[in-house]
CSV table of C-alpha atoms in Angstrom, one decimal:
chain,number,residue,atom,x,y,z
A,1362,UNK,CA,0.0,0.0,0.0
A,1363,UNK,CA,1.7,3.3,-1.0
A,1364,UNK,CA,-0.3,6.9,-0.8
A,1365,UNK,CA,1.3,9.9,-0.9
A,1366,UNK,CA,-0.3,11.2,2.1
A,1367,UNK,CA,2.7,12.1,4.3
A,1368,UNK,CA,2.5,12.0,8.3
A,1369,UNK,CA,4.4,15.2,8.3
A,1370,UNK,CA,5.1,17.4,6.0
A,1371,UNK,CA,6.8,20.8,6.3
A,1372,UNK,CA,7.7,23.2,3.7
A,1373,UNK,CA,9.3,26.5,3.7
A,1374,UNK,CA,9.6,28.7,0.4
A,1375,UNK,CA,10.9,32.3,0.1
A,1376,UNK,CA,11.9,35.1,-2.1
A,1377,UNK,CA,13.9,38.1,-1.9
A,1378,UNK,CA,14.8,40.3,-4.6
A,1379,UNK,CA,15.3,44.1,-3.8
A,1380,UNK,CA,16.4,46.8,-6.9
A,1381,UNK,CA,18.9,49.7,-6.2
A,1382,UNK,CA,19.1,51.8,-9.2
A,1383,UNK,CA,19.4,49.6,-12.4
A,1384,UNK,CA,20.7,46.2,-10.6
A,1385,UNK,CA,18.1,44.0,-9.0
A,1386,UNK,CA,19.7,41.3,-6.6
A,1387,UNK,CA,17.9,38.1,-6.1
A,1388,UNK,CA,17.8,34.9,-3.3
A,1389,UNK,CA,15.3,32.4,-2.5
A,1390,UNK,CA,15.0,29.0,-0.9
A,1391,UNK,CA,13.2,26.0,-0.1
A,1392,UNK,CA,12.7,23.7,2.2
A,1393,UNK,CA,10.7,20.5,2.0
A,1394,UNK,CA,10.5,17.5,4.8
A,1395,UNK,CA,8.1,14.7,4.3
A,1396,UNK,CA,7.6,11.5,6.4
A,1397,UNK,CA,5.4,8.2,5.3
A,1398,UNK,CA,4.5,5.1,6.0
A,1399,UNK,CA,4.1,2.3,3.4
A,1400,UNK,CA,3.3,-0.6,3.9
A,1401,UNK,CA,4.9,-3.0,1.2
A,1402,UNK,CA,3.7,-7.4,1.6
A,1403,UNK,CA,2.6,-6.4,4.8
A,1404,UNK,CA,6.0,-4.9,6.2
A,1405,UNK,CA,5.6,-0.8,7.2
A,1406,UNK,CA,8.5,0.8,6.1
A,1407,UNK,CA,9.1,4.3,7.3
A,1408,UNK,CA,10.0,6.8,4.6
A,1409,UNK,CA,11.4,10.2,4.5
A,1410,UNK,CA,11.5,12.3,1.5
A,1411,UNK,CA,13.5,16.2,2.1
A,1412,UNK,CA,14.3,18.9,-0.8
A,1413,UNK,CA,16.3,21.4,-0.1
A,1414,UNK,CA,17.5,24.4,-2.6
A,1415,UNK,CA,18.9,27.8,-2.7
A,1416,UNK,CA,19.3,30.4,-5.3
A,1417,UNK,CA,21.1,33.9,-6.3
A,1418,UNK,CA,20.5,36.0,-9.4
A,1419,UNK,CA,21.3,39.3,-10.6
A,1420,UNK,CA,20.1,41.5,-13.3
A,1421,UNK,CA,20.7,44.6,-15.3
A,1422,UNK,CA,18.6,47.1,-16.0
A,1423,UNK,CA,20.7,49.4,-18.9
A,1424,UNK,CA,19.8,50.7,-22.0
A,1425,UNK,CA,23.3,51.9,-23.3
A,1426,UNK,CA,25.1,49.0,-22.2
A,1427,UNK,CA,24.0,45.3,-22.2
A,1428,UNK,CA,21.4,43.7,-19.9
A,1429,UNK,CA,22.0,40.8,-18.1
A,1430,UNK,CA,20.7,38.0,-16.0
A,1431,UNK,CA,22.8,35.4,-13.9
A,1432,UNK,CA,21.3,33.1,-11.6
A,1433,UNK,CA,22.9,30.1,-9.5
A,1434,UNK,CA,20.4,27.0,-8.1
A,1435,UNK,CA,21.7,24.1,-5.7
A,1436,UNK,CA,19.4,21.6,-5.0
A,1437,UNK,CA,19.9,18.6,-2.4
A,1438,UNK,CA,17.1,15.8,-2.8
A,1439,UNK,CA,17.1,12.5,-0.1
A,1440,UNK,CA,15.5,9.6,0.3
A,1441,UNK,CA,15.4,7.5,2.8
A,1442,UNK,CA,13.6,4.1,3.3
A,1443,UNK,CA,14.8,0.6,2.9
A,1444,UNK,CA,17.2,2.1,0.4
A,1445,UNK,CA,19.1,5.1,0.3
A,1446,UNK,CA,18.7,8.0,-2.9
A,1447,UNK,CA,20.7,11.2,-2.7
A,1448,UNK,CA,21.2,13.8,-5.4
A,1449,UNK,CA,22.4,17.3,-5.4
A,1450,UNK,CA,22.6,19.2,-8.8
A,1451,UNK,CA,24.2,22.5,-9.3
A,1452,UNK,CA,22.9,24.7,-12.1
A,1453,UNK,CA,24.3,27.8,-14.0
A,1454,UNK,CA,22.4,30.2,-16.2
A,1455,UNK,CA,23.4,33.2,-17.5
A,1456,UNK,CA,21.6,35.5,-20.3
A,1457,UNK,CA,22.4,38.9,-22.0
A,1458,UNK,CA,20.3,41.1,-24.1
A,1459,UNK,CA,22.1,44.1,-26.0
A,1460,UNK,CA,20.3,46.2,-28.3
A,1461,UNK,CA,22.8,48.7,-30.5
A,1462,UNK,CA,23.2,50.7,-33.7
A,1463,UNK,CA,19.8,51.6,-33.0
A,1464,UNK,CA,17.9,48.2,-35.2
A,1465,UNK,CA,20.5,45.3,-34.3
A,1466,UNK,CA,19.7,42.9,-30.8
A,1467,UNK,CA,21.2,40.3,-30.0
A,1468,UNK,CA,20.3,37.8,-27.0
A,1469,UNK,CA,22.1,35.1,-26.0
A,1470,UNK,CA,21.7,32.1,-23.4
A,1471,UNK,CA,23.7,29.8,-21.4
A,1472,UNK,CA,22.8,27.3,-19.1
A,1473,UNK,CA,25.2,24.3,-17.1
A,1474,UNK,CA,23.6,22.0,-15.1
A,1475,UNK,CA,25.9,19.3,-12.9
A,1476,UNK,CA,23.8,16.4,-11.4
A,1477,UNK,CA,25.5,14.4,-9.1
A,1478,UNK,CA,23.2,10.9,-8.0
A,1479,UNK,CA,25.1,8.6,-5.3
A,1480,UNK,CA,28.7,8.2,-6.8
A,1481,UNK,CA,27.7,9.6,-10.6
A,1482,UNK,CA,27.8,12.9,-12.2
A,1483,UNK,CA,25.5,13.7,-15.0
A,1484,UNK,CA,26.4,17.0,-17.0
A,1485,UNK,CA,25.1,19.1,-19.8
A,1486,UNK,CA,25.5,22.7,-21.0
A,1487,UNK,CA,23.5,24.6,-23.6
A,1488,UNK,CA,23.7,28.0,-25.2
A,1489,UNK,CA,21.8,29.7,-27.7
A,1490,UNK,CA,22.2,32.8,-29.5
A,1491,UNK,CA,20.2,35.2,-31.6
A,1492,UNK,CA,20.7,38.9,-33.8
A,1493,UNK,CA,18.1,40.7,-34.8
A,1494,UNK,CA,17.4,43.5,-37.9
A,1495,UNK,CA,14.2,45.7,-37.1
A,1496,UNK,CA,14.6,49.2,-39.0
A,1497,UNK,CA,11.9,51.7,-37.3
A,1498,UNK,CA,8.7,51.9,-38.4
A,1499,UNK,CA,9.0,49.2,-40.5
A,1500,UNK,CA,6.8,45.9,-41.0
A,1501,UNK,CA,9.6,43.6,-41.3
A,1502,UNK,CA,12.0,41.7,-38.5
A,1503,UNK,CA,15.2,39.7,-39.9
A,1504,UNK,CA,16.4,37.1,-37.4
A,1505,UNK,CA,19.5,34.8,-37.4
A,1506,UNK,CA,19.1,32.4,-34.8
A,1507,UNK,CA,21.7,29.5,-33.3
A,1508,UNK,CA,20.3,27.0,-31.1
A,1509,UNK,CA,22.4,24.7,-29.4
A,1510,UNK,CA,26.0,25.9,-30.2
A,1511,UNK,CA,27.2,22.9,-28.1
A,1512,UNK,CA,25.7,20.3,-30.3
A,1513,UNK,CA,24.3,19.0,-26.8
A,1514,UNK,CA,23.1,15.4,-28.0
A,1515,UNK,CA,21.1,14.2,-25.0
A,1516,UNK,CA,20.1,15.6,-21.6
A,1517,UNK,CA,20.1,13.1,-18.8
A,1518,UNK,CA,17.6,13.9,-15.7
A,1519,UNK,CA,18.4,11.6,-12.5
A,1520,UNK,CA,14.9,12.5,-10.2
A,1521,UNK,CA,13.7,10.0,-7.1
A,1522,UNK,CA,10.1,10.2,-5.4
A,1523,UNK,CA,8.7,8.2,-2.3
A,1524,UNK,CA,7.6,5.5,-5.4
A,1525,UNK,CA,10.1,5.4,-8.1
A,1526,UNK,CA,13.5,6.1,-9.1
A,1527,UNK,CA,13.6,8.1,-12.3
A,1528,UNK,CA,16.6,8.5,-15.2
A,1529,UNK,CA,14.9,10.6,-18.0
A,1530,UNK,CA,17.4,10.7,-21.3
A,1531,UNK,CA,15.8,13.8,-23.3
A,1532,UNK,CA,17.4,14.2,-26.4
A,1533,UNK,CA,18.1,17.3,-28.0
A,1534,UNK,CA,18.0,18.5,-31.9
A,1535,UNK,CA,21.6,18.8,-32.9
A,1536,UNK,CA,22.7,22.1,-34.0
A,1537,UNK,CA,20.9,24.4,-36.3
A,1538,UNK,CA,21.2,27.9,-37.2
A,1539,UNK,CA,18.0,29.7,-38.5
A,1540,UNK,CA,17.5,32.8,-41.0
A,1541,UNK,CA,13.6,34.0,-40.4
A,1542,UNK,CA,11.8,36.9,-41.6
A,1543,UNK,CA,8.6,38.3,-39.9
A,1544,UNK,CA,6.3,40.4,-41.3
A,1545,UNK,CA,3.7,42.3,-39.3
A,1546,UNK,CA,0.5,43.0,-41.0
């Protein structure tokens, strides 16, 4: 018999993020502590289940120079029953957006994300960049795009709940860079 009805459960989320002129500064955490009970061919077997994380970012507010946004998550993940499960994943993400000669943009992406599950270590990065061409006034918007500049083949997700282990293999389209045009009616 498994539910997911814990015992206890106790979780704790906050945010913070206070502007001074055009930065903005950013934390927040969570806290999550679950216990169960399940009873498996008639033995109870007490479980516990706790998520912790904890995150900074900072942004940019500027029109003359480029905006940016960089953030940085750690998350902690245990389980505890009959069997042991402990990840803890660091991720890295950083974006920029710089508008200049007055009809170019360009905005650009980059993320890192290090899993590590028991003795393992599962890695990935991605990036992704784009220019634009809007002159003012005018219908049209010319876009070259590059999505995954990394050639990332395969993203590998190691997740656990109170019922199942999980190893998720997503894979990713290889790289490709894109000329669009958009027109506004």
């Amino acid at each position: 018999v498994m539910t997911n009805n814990p015992e206890e459960r106790m979780n704790i989320y906050a945010s913070f993020s206070q502007r001074i002129k055009k930065w903005e500064f950013g934390l927040n955490g969570n806290l999550g502590f679950n216990k169960y009970i399940q009873n498996t061919n008639a033995i109870d077997i007490p479980t516990q289940s706790n998520n912790q994380s904890l995150g900074v970012s900072l942004r940019t507010y500027y029109k003359e120079i480029p905006t940016f946004k960089l953030g940085y998550n750690k998350s902690f993940s245990q389980l505890k029953t009959s069997y042991n499960n402990e990840t803890s994943t660091d991720n890295v993400s950083f974006g920029v957006d710089y508008k200049f000669l007055k009809r170019l943009t360009f905005k650009g992406n980059y993320n890192y994300n290090l899993t590590k599950y028991n003795a393992s270590y599962v890695k990935f990065e991605q990036a992704n960049v784009s220019l634009e061409y809007k002159k003012e006034n005018s219908p049209c918007l010319f876009i070259l795009q590059g999505n995954n500049l990394f050639n990332t083949g395969l993203i590998n997700n190691v997740s656990f709940s109170d019922f199942m282990v999980n190893n998720t293999n997503t894979y990713v389209l290889p790289r490709v860079f894109l000329l669009s045009i958009q027109y506004k009616l």
